[in-house]
Amino acid sequence: MASIRIERIVHAPAEQVWDAIRDVGALHTRLVPGFVVDTVLDGDARLVTFGNGMTAREVIVDLDDTRRRFAYSVRAETLSHHSATNEVFDEGEGRCRFVWVADLLPDAAAPVVEQMMDRGADALKTALEAANA
């Protein structure tokens, strides 16, 4: 099973970053605008449309305000397994560390997923630092 871990230091308070992540229907407006162009809530899932035209159904597994942890699972024909988490850790002085971990099968999908996660983390950092400026 492929496991991908992406981290970014974000120059914004952990509470502000977590507030944007926990707003699960606002990926396209608050968290990663441009990288995601639309998000539609559908029961316990969200339908995400990316800027490159790809779409994904993400089942929301857990939203833990105490740990600042969001867990979800992508349902797609190209993946036999996918589980992921976003976590936010306070780094002091108006900074935090954003950690995104995904475990997936097949292993062959990892390069594409990792590239998307990397771009998504960059978009998150850019949007939330701009909102904090």
Short mmCIF file of C-alpha atoms in Angstrom, two decimals:
data_model
loop_
_atom_site.label_atom_id
_atom_site.label_comp_id
_atom_site.label_asym_id
_atom_site.label_seq_id
_atom_site.Cartn_x
_atom_site.Cartn_y
_atom_site.Cartn_z
CA MET A 1 0.00 0.00 0.00
CA ALA A 2 1.33 3.42 -0.91
CA SER A 3 1.50 5.98 1.88
CA ILE A 4 1.99 9.66 1.09
CA ARG A 5 2.77 12.38 3.64
CA ILE A 6 2.80 16.08 2.74
CA GLU A 7 3.63 18.84 5.24
CA ARG A 8 3.63 22.62 5.03
CA ILE A 9 4.40 25.33 7.54
CA VAL A 10 1.60 27.88 7.17
CA HIS A 11 2.08 31.41 8.45
CA ALA A 12 -1.39 31.66 9.93
CA PRO A 13 -2.79 30.65 13.33
CA ALA A 14 -3.72 26.98 13.72
CA GLU A 15 -7.30 27.94 14.66
CA GLN A 16 -7.73 29.88 11.42
CA VAL A 17 -6.35 27.04 9.28
CA TRP A 18 -8.48 24.47 11.11
CA ASP A 19 -11.59 26.62 10.68
CA ALA A 20 -11.08 26.59 6.90
CA ILE A 21 -10.44 22.82 6.79
CA ARG A 22 -13.47 21.98 8.94
CA ASP A 23 -15.68 24.04 6.57
CA VAL A 24 -15.91 20.91 4.39
CA GLY A 25 -18.18 22.46 1.77
CA ALA A 26 -15.94 25.46 1.10
CA LEU A 27 -12.83 23.89 -0.41
CA HIS A 28 -13.24 25.99 -3.56
CA THR A 29 -13.76 29.31 -1.75
CA ARG A 30 -11.78 29.17 1.52
CA LEU A 31 -9.23 26.39 1.52
CA VAL A 32 -7.82 25.74 -1.95
CA PRO A 33 -9.43 28.15 -4.44
CA GLY A 34 -8.36 27.48 -8.00
CA PHE A 35 -7.05 24.03 -7.19
CA VAL A 36 -10.67 23.06 -6.43
CA VAL A 37 -13.33 24.92 -8.41
CA ASP A 38 -16.50 23.43 -6.89
CA THR A 39 -17.58 21.49 -3.81
CA VAL A 40 -21.07 20.07 -3.33
CA LEU A 41 -22.14 18.42 -0.08
CA ASP A 42 -24.07 15.16 -0.59
CA GLY A 43 -25.08 13.50 2.68
CA ASP A 44 -21.94 12.19 4.39
CA ALA A 45 -19.81 13.01 1.35
CA ARG A 46 -18.67 15.89 -0.77
CA LEU A 47 -18.33 15.96 -4.54
CA VAL A 48 -15.16 17.82 -5.46
CA THR A 49 -14.32 19.27 -8.86
CA PHE A 50 -10.65 20.12 -9.35
CA GLY A 51 -9.25 22.86 -11.56
CA ASN A 52 -7.90 20.23 -13.97
CA GLY A 53 -11.42 18.85 -14.53
CA MET A 54 -11.04 15.74 -12.37
CA THR A 55 -13.82 14.95 -9.92
CA ALA A 56 -13.85 12.92 -6.72
CA ARG A 57 -16.41 11.71 -4.22
CA GLU A 58 -14.93 12.12 -0.75
CA VAL A 59 -16.75 10.35 2.09
CA ILE A 60 -16.34 12.31 5.32
CA VAL A 61 -15.17 9.86 8.00
CA ASP A 62 -14.36 12.10 10.98
CA LEU A 63 -14.11 15.76 11.91
CA ASP A 64 -12.37 16.15 15.28
CA ASP A 65 -12.20 19.73 16.58
CA THR A 66 -10.17 18.76 19.64
CA ARG A 67 -7.37 17.15 17.62
CA ARG A 68 -7.87 19.41 14.57
CA ARG A 69 -8.11 16.28 12.45
CA PHE A 70 -10.26 15.65 9.38
CA ALA A 71 -10.47 12.13 7.91
CA TYR A 72 -12.00 11.18 4.59
CA SER A 73 -11.99 8.46 1.95
CA VAL A 74 -12.08 8.89 -1.82
CA ARG A 75 -14.38 6.56 -3.74
CA ALA A 76 -13.14 6.12 -7.31
CA GLU A 77 -12.95 3.39 -9.94
CA THR A 78 -9.19 3.93 -10.19
CA LEU A 79 -8.59 3.32 -6.46
CA SER A 80 -9.36 0.09 -4.64
CA HIS A 81 -8.54 1.78 -1.33
CA HIS A 82 -8.06 5.38 -0.18
CA SER A 83 -8.04 6.92 3.27
CA ALA A 84 -6.63 10.32 4.17
CA THR A 85 -6.31 12.77 7.01
CA ASN A 86 -5.62 16.49 7.35
CA GLU A 87 -4.21 17.66 10.68
CA VAL A 88 -3.19 21.07 11.98
CA PHE A 89 -0.55 21.55 14.69
CA ASP A 90 0.21 24.84 16.42
CA GLU A 91 3.80 25.94 15.82
CA GLY A 92 3.56 29.19 17.85
CA GLU A 93 3.99 32.80 16.73
CA GLY A 94 1.01 32.74 14.35
CA ARG A 95 2.25 29.64 12.50
CA CYS A 96 1.06 26.07 12.19
CA ARG A 97 2.04 22.84 10.53
CA PHE A 98 -0.43 21.29 8.10
CA VAL A 99 -0.02 17.52 7.66
CA TRP A 100 -1.82 15.57 4.95
CA VAL A 101 -1.48 11.77 4.89
CA ALA A 102 -3.04 9.41 2.36
CA ASP A 103 -2.89 5.62 2.13
CA LEU A 104 -4.01 4.11 -1.14
CA LEU A 105 -4.11 1.17 -3.51
CA PRO A 106 -3.02 0.44 -6.12
CA ASP A 107 0.53 1.62 -5.57
CA ALA A 108 0.68 2.71 -9.21
CA ALA A 109 -1.76 5.55 -8.45
CA ALA A 110 0.61 7.10 -5.91
CA PRO A 111 2.57 9.43 -8.25
CA VAL A 112 -0.60 11.13 -9.54
CA VAL A 113 -2.16 11.37 -6.07
CA GLU A 114 1.07 12.71 -4.55
CA GLN A 115 1.37 15.38 -7.24
CA MET A 116 -2.22 16.48 -6.59
CA MET A 117 -1.68 16.52 -2.82
CA ASP A 118 1.48 18.58 -3.25
CA ARG A 119 -0.33 21.14 -5.42
CA GLY A 120 -3.26 21.16 -3.01
CA ALA A 121 -1.00 21.81 -0.02
CA ASP A 122 0.65 24.69 -1.89
CA ALA A 123 -2.79 26.14 -2.70
CA LEU A 124 -3.83 25.83 0.96
CA LYS A 125 -0.68 27.58 2.16
CA THR A 126 -1.11 30.40 -0.38
CA ALA A 127 -4.81 30.96 0.37
CA LEU A 128 -4.56 30.86 4.15
CA GLU A 129 -1.46 33.01 4.37
CA ALA A 130 -3.13 35.59 2.11
CA ALA A 131 -6.24 35.51 4.32
CA ASN A 132 -4.00 36.12 7.34
CA ALA A 133 -2.10 39.05 5.80
#
